[in-house]
Coordinates of C-alpha atoms and ligand atoms in Angstrom, one line a residue:
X1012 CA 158.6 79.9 -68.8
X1013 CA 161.4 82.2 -69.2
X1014 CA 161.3 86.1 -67.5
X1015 CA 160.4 87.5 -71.1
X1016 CA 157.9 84.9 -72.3
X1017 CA 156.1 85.9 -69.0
X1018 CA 156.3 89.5 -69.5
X1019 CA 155.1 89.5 -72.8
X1020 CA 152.2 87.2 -71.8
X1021 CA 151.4 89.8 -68.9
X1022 CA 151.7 92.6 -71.0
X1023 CA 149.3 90.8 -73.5
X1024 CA 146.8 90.1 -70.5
X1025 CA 146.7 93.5 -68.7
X1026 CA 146.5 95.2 -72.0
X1027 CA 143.7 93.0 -74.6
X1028 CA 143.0 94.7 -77.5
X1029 CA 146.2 96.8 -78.4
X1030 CA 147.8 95.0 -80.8
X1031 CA 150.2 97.0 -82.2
X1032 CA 151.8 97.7 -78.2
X1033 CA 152.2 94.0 -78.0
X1034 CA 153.8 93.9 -81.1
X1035 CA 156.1 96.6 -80.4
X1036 CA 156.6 94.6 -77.0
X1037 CA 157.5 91.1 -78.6
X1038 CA 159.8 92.9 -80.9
X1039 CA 161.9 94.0 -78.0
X1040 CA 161.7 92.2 -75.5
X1041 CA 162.3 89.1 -77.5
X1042 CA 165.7 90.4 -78.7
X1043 CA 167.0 91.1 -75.6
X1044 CA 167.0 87.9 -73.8
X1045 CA 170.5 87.5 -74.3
X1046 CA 170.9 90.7 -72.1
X1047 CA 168.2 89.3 -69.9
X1048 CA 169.2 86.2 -69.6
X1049 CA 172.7 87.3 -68.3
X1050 CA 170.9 89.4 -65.8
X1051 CA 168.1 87.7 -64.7
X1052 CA 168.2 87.4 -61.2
X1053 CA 168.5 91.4 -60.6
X1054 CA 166.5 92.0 -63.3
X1055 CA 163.4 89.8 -61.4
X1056 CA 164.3 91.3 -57.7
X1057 CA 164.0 94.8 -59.3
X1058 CA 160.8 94.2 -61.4
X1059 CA 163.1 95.6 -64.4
X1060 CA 160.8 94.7 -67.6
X1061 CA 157.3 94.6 -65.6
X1062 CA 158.5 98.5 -64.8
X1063 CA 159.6 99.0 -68.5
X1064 CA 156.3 97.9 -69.9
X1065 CA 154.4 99.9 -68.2
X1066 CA 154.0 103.9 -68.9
X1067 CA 154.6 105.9 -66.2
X1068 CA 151.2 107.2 -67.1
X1069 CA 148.7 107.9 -69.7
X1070 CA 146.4 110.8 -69.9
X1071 CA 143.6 110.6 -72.1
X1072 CA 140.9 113.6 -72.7
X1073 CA 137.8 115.0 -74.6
X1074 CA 139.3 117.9 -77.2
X1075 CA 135.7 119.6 -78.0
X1076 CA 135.9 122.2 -81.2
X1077 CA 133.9 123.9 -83.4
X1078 CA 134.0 122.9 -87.2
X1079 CA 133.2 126.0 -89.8
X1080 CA 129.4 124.8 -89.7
X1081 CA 129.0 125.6 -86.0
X1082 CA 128.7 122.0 -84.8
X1083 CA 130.3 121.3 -81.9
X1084 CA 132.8 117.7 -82.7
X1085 CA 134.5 115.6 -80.1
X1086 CA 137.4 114.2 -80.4
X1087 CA 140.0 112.2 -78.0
X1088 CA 143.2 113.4 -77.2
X1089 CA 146.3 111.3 -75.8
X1090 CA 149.3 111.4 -74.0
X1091 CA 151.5 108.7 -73.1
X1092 CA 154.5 109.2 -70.8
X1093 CA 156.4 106.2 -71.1
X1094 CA 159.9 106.8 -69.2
X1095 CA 162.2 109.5 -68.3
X1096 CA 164.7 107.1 -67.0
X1097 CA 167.3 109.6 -69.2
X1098 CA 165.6 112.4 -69.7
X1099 CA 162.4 114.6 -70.1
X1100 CA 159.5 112.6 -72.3
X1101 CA 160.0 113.3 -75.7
X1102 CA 158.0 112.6 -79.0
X1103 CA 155.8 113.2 -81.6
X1104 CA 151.7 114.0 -81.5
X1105 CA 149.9 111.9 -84.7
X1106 CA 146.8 113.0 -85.6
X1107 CA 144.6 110.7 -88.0
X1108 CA 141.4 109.2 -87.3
X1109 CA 143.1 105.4 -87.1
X1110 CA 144.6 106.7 -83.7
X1111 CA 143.7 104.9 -80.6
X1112 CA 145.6 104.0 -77.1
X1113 CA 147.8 101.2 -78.3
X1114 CA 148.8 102.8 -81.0
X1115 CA 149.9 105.8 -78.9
X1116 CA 151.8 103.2 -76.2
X1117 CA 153.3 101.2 -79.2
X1118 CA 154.5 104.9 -80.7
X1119 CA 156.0 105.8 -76.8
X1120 CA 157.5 102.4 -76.2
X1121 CA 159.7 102.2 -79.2
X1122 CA 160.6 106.2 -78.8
X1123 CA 162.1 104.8 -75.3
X1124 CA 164.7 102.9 -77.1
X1125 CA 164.7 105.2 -80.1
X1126 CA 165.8 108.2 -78.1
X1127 CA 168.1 106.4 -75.9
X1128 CA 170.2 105.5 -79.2
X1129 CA 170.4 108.9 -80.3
X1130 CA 172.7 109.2 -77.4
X1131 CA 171.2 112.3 -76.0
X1132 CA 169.2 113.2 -73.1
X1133 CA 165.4 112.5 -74.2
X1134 CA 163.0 109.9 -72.4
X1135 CA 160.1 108.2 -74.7
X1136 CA 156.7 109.9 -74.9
X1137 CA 153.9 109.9 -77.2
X1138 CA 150.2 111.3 -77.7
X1139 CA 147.8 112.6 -80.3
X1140 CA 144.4 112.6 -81.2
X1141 CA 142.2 110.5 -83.8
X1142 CA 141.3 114.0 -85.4
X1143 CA 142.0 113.7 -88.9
X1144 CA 143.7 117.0 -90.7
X1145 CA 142.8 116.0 -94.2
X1146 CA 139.8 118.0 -95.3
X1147 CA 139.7 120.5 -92.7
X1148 CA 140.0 124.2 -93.7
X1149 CA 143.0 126.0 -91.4
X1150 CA 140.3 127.5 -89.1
X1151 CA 138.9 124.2 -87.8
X1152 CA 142.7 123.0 -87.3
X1153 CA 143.4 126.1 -85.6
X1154 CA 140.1 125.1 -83.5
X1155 CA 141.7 122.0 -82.5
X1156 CA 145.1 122.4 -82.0
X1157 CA 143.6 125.6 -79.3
X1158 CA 141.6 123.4 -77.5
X1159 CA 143.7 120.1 -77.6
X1160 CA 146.8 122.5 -75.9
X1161 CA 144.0 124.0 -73.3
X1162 CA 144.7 120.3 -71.7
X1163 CA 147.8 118.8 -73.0
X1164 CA 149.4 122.0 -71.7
X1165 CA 149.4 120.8 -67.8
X1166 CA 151.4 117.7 -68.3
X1167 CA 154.4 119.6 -70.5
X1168 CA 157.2 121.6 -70.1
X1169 CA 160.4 122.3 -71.7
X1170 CA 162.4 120.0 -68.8
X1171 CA 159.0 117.8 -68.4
X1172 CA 157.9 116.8 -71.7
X1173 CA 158.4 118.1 -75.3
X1174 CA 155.9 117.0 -78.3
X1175 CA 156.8 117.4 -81.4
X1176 CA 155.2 116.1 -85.1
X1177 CA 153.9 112.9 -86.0
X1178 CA 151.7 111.7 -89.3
X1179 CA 149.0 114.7 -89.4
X1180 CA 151.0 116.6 -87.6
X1181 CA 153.6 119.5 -89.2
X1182 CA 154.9 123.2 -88.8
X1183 CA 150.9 124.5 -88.9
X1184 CA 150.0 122.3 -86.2
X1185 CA 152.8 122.5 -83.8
X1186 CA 152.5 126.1 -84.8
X1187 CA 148.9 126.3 -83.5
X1188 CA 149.6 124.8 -80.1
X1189 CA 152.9 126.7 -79.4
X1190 CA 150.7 130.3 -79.8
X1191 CA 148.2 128.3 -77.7
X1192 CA 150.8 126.9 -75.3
X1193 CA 152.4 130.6 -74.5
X1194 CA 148.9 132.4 -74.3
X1195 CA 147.9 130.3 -71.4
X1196 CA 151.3 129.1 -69.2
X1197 CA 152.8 133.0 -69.7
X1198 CA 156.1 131.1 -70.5
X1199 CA 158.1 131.4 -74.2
X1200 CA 160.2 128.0 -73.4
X1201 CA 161.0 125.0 -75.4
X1202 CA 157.8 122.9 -75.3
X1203 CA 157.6 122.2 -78.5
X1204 CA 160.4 121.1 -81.1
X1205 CA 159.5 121.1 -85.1
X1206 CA 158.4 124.8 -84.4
X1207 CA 159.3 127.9 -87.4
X1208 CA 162.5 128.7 -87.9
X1209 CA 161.3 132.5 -86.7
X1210 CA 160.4 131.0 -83.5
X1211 CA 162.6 128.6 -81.9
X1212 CA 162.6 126.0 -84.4
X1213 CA 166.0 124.6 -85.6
X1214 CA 167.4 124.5 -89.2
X1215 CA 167.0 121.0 -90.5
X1216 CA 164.8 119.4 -88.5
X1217 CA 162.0 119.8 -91.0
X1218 CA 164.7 117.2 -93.0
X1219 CA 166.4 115.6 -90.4
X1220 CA 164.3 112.1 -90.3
X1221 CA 164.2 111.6 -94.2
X1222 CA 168.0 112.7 -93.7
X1223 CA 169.1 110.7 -91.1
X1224 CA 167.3 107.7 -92.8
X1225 CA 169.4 108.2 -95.5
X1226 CA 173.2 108.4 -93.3
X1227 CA 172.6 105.5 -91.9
X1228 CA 171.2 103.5 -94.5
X1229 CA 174.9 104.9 -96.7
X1230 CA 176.9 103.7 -93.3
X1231 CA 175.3 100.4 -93.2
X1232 CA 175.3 99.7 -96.9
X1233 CA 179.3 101.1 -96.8
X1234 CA 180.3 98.4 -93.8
X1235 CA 179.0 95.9 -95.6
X1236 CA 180.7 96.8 -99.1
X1237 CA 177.9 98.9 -101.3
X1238 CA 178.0 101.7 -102.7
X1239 CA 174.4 103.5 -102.5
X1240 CA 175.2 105.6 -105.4
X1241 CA 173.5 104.2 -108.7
X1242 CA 171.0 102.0 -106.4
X1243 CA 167.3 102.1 -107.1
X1244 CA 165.1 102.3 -104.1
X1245 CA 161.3 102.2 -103.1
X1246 CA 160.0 104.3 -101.0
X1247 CA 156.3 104.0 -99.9
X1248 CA 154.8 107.7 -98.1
X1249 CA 154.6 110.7 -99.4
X1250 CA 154.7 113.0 -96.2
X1251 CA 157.6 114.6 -94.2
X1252 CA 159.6 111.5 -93.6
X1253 CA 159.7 110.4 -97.4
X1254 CA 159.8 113.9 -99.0
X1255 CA 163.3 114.4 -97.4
X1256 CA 164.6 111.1 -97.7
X1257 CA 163.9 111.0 -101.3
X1258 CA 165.6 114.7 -101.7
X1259 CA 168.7 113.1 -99.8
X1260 CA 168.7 109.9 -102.1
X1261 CA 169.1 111.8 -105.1
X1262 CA 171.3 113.8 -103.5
X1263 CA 173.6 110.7 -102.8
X1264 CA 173.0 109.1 -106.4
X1265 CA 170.6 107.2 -105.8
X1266 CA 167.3 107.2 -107.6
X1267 CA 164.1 107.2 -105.8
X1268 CA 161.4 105.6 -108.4
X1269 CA 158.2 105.3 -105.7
X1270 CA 156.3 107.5 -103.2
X1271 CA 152.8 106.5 -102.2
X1272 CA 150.0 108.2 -100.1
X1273 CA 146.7 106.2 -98.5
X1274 CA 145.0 106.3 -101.8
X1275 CA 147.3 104.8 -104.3
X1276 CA 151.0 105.4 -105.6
X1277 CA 153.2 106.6 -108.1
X1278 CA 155.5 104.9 -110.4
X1279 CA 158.7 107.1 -111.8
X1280 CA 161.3 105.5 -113.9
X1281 CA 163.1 108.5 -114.0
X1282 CA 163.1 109.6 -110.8
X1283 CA 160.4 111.0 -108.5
X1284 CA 160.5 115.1 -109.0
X1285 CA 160.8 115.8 -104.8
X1286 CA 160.0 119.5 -106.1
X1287 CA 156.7 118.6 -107.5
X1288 CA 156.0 116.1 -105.0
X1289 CA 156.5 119.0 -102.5
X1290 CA 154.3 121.0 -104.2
X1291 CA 151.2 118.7 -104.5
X1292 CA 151.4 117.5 -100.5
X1293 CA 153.4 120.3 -98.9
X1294 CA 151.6 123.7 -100.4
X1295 CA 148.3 122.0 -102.0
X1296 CA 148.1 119.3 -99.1
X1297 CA 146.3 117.3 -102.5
X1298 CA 146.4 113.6 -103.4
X1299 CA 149.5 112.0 -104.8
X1300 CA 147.2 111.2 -108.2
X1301 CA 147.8 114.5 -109.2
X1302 CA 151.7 113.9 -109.8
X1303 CA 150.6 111.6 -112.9
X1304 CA 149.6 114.8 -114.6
X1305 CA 152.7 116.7 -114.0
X1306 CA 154.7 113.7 -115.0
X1307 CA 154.2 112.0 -118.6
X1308 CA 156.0 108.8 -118.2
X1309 CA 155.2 108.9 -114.2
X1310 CA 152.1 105.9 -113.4
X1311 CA 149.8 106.0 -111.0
X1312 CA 148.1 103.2 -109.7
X1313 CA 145.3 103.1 -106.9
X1314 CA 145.8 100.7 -103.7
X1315 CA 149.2 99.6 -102.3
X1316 CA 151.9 98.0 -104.5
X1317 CA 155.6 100.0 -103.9
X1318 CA 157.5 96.7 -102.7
X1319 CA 156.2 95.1 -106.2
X1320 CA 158.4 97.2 -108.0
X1321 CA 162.0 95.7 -108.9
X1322 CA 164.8 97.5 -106.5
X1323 CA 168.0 97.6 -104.8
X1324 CA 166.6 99.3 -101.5
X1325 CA 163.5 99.5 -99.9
X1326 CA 162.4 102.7 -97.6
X1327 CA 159.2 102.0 -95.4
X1328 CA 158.2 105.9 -94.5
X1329 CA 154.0 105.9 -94.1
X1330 CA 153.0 103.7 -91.4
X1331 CA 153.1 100.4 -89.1
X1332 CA 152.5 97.4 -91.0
X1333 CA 152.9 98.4 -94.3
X1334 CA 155.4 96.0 -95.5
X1335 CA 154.2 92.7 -94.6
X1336 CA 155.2 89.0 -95.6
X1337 CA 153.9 88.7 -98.8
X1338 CA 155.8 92.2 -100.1
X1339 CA 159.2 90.9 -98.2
X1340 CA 158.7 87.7 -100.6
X1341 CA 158.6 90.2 -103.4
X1342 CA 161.5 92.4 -102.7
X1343 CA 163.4 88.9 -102.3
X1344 CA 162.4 87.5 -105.2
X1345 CA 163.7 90.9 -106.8
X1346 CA 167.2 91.3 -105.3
X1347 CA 166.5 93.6 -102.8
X1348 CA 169.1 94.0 -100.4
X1349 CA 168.4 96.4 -98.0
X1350 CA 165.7 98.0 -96.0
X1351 CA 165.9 100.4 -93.9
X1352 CA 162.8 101.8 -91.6
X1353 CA 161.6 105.3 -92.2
X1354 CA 158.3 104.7 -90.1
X1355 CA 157.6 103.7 -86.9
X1356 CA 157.3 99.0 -87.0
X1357 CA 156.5 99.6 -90.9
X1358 CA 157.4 96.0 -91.6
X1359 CA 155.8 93.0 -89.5
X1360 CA 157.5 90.5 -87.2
X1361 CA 156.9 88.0 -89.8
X1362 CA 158.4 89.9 -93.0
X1363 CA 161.2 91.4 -90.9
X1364 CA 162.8 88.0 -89.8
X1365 CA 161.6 86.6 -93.6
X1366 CA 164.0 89.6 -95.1
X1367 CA 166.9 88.8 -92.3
X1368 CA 166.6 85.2 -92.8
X1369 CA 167.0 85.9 -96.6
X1370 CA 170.0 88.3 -96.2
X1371 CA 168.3 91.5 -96.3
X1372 CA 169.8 93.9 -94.6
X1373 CA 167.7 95.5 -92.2
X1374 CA 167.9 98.7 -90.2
X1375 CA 164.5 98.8 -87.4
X1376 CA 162.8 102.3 -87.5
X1377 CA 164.2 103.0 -83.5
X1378 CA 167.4 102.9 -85.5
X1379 CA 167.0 104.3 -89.0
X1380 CA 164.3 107.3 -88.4
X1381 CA 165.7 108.6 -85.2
X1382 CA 167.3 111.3 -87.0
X1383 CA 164.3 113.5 -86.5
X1384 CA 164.1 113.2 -82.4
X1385 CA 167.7 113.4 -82.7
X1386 CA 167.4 116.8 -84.3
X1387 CA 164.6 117.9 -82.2
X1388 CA 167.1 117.3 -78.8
X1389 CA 169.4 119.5 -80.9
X1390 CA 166.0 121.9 -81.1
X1391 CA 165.6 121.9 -77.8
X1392 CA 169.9 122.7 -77.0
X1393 CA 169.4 125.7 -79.0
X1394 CA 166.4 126.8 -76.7
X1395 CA 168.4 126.4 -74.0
X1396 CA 171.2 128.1 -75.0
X1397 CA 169.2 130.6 -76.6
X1398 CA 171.3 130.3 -80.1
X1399 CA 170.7 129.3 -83.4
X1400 CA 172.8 127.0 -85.1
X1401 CA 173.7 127.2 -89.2
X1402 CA 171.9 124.6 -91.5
X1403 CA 175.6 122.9 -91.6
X1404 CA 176.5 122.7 -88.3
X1405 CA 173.3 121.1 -87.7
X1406 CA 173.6 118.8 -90.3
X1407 CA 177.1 117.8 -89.5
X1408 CA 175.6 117.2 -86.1
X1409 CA 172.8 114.6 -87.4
X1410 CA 175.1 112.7 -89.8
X1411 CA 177.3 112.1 -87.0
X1412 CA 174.5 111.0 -84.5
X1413 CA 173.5 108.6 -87.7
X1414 CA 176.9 106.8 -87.9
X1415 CA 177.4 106.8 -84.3
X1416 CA 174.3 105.0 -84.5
X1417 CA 174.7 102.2 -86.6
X1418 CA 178.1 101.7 -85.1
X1419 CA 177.1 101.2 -81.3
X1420 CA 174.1 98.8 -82.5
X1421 CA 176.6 96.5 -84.9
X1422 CA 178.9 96.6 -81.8
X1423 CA 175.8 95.5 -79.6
X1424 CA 174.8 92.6 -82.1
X1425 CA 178.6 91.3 -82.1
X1426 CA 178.5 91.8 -78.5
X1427 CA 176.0 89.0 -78.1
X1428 CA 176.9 86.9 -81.1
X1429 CA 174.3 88.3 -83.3
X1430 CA 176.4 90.1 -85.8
X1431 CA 174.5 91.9 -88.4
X1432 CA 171.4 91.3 -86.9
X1433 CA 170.9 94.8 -86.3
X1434 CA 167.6 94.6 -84.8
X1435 CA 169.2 92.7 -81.6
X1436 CA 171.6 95.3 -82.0
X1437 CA 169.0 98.4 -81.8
X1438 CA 167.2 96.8 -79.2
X1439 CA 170.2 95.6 -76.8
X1440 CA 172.0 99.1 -77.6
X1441 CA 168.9 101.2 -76.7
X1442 CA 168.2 99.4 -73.8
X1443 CA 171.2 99.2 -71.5
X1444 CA 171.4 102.8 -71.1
X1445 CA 167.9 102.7 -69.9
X1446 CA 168.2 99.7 -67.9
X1447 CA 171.1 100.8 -66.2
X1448 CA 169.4 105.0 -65.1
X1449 CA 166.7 103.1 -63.8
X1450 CA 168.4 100.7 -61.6
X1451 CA 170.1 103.5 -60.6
X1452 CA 167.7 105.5 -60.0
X1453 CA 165.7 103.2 -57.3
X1454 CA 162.0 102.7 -57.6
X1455 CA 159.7 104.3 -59.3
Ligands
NDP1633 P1 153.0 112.6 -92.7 O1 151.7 112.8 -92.1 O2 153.8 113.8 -93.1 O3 153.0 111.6 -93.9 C1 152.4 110.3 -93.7 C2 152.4 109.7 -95.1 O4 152.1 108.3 -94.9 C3 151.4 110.2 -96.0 O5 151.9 110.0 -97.3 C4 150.2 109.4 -95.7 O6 149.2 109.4 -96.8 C5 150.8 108.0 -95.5 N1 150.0 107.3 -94.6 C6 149.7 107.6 -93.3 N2 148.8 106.7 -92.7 C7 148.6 105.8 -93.7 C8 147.9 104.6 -93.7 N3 147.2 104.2 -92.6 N4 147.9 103.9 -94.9 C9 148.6 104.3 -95.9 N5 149.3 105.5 -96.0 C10 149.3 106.2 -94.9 O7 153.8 111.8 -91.5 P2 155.4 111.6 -91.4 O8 156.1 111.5 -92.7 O9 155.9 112.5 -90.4 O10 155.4 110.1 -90.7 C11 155.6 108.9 -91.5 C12 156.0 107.8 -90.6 O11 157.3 108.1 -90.0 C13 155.2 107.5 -89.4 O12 155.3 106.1 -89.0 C14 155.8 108.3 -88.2 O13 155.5 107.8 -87.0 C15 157.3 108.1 -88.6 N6 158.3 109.1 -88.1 C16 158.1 110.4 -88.3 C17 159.1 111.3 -87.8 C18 159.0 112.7 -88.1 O14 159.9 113.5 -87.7 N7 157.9 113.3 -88.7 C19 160.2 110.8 -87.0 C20 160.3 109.4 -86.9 C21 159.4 108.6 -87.4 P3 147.9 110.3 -96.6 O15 148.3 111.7 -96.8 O16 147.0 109.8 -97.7 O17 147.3 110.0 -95.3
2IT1634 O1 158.6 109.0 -84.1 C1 159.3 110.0 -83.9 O2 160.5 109.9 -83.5 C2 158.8 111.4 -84.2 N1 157.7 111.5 -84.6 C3 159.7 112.5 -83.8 C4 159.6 112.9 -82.4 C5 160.3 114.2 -82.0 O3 160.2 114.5 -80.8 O4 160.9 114.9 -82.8

């Protein structure tokens, strides 16, 4: 058995019942055995990928609060650090109630790679809780946001490890645990990134991962000869990540004609309205059935069914395993030819090679969404500096980081005779940089 067959099987053994880390492991690790295979023998003395599999630790805790009945509700909080082989742990908190240790290690093993592409500073991190937002009145967020930060605030720090949002979690709920954050550590420092603009936070990042999925889905449609203006594209979600990268669709000719939330989705021929869509989920935080009413000729339908729709471009930007085999059949069988990850491992093993194997072209969420982290380094630059940058120079700074992006992973694919696969590419090009800091860095 080869080094990464054996690592995946030990991962699968020492860790039962996390599916979604072992798929996030098999994704990897099985792309880079090209790289592996070149390096084995150092890679084995040193313990390379049983080291990389592993978090350098995971703190789990009881996050008590009181809802607005009095009762006292329980809920688990998480936070993985996975590696800060380049840099402090950095990455997002999800709260919903599907939330559970593998999907938090899953979450902090792909932000590894994700964040080493961005070509900045970050290591990979990840937590949250299986609170669920939806339903609760501000008071009993406020409740648990205070108490989750009266733990989660011993293991962070602006050069230890920086949260930032997730699904469930926006400006109120990073907002919540900054104030919380400050009252108790007596420090005003970075900790945080996706905080208000009148505190720290940076112009754009609210946008920056609907942006940046949108810069490097133009780059890698452009290098291989289509224009994205005049496409039609599907995009399932309807929270931060889809909001902004429909707005930045239109914005590049496109027309968005999907959006979706866990209840059902919408069908525009038109063209979704991002201002009413903002509306209903950013200021009502209501269900996406409402846009029907808003929206004559808009359909709403209940259950999934985005990829069913005819398009030229498919954006993935709720969750993992949302686009699965059967729906990469679909977009197939409708001339799809490109689809680029919004989400964190929206589309299975199975549908992802189905789509390549068809000539799909495919950008991996590490890849396409790590515009936001990208912007939230920037966040956490500004801090340091103790200057705010203009919505333009930020922007200019993200686009770049996009394109720098897709370049370095469709140089990493060619590299190892894998040209246009730019999931090899994503995987090899985060990885090295990694790879190499912790060899360096002796062991630990
Ligand atoms: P939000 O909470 O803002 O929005 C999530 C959206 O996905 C909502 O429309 C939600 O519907 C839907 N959704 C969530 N869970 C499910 C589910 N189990 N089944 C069906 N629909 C679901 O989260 P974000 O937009 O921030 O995150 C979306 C994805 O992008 C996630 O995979 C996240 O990890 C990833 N991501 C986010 C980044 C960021 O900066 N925010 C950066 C990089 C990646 P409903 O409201 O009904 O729950
Ligand atoms: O998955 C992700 O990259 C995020 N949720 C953003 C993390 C961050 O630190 O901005």
């Amino acid at each position: 058995m080869g080094y990464v067959d054996e690592v995946i099987e030990l991962v699968v053994r020492k860790n039962p019942a996390e599916p979604e880390f072992h798929q996030a492991v098999r994704e990897v690790l099985e792309s880079l055995r090209p790289v592996v295979d070149a390096n084995e023998e150092v890679y084995r003395r040193e313990a390379l990928l049983e080291r990389i599999v592993e978090p350098d630790r995971q703190i789990k805790f009881r996050v008590p609060w009181v809802d607005d009945s009095g009762r006292v509700q329980v809920n688990t909080g998480y936070r993985v650090q996975f590696n800060n082989a380049i840099g402090p742990y950095k990455g997002g908190l999800r709260l919903h109630p599907s939330v559970n240790l593998g999907i938090i290690k899953f979450l902090g093993f792909e932000q590894i790679f994700k964040n080493s592409l961005t070509g900045l500073p970050i290591g990979g991190g990840k937590g949250g809780s299986d609170f669920d937002p939806k339903g609760k009145s501000d008071r009993e967020v406020l409740a648990f946001c205070t108490s989750f930060m009266t733990e989660l605030y011993k293991y962070v720090g602006a050069d230890m490890d920086v949260p930032a949002g997730d699904i469930g979690t926006g400006a109120r709920e990073i907002g919540y645990m900054f104030g919380q954050f400050k009252k108790i550590r007596g420090t005003y420092e970075g900790v945080l990134t996706g905080k208000g603009l009148s505190y720290g936070g940076s112009l754009v990042r609210t946008e920056a991962t609907g942006y940046g999925l949108l810069y490097l889905t133009e780059e890698m449609l452009k290098c291989n000869g289509i224009d994205i203006k005049g496409k039609t594209i599907v995009v399932s979600g309807s929270g931060n990540v889809a909001i902004y990268a429909i707005q930045k669709a239109h914005q590049l000719g496109a027309t968005v004609v999907t959006a979706s939330d866990s209840n059902g989705w919408i069908y525009d021929p038109d063209g979704i309205d991002v201002e009413v869509l903002k509306n209903i989920k950013e200021v009502r935080r209501a269900r996406i059935s409402e846009y029907k009413a808003l929206r004559p000729k808009a359909e709403y339908h209940e259950g999934r069914g985005v990829w069913s729709i005819k398009c030229d471009i498919a954006l993935p930007c709720a969750t993992q395993n949302e686009l699965l085999l059967e729906d990469a059949r679909e977009l197939v069988a409708n001339g799809c030819k490109a689809v680029a990850e919004g989400a964190n491992m929206p589309t299975s093993l199975d549908a992802t090679k189905y789509l390549q194997e068809n000539g799909v072209l495919f950008a991996p969420g590490k890849a396409a969404n790590a515009g936001g982290v990208a912007t939230s380094a920037l966040e956490m630059t500004q801090n340091s500096e103790r200057l705010n940058w203009s919505f333009e120079e930020v922007d200019a700074k993200l686009k770049q980081i996009m394109v720098n992006i897709f370049h370095n992973l469709d140089e990493a694919a060619k590299r190892y005779d894998a040209a246009g696969d730019y999931v090899v590419g994503a995987n090899i090009a985060g990885f090295e940089k990694v790879a190499n800091a912790m060899l360096a860095q002796g062991i630990w």
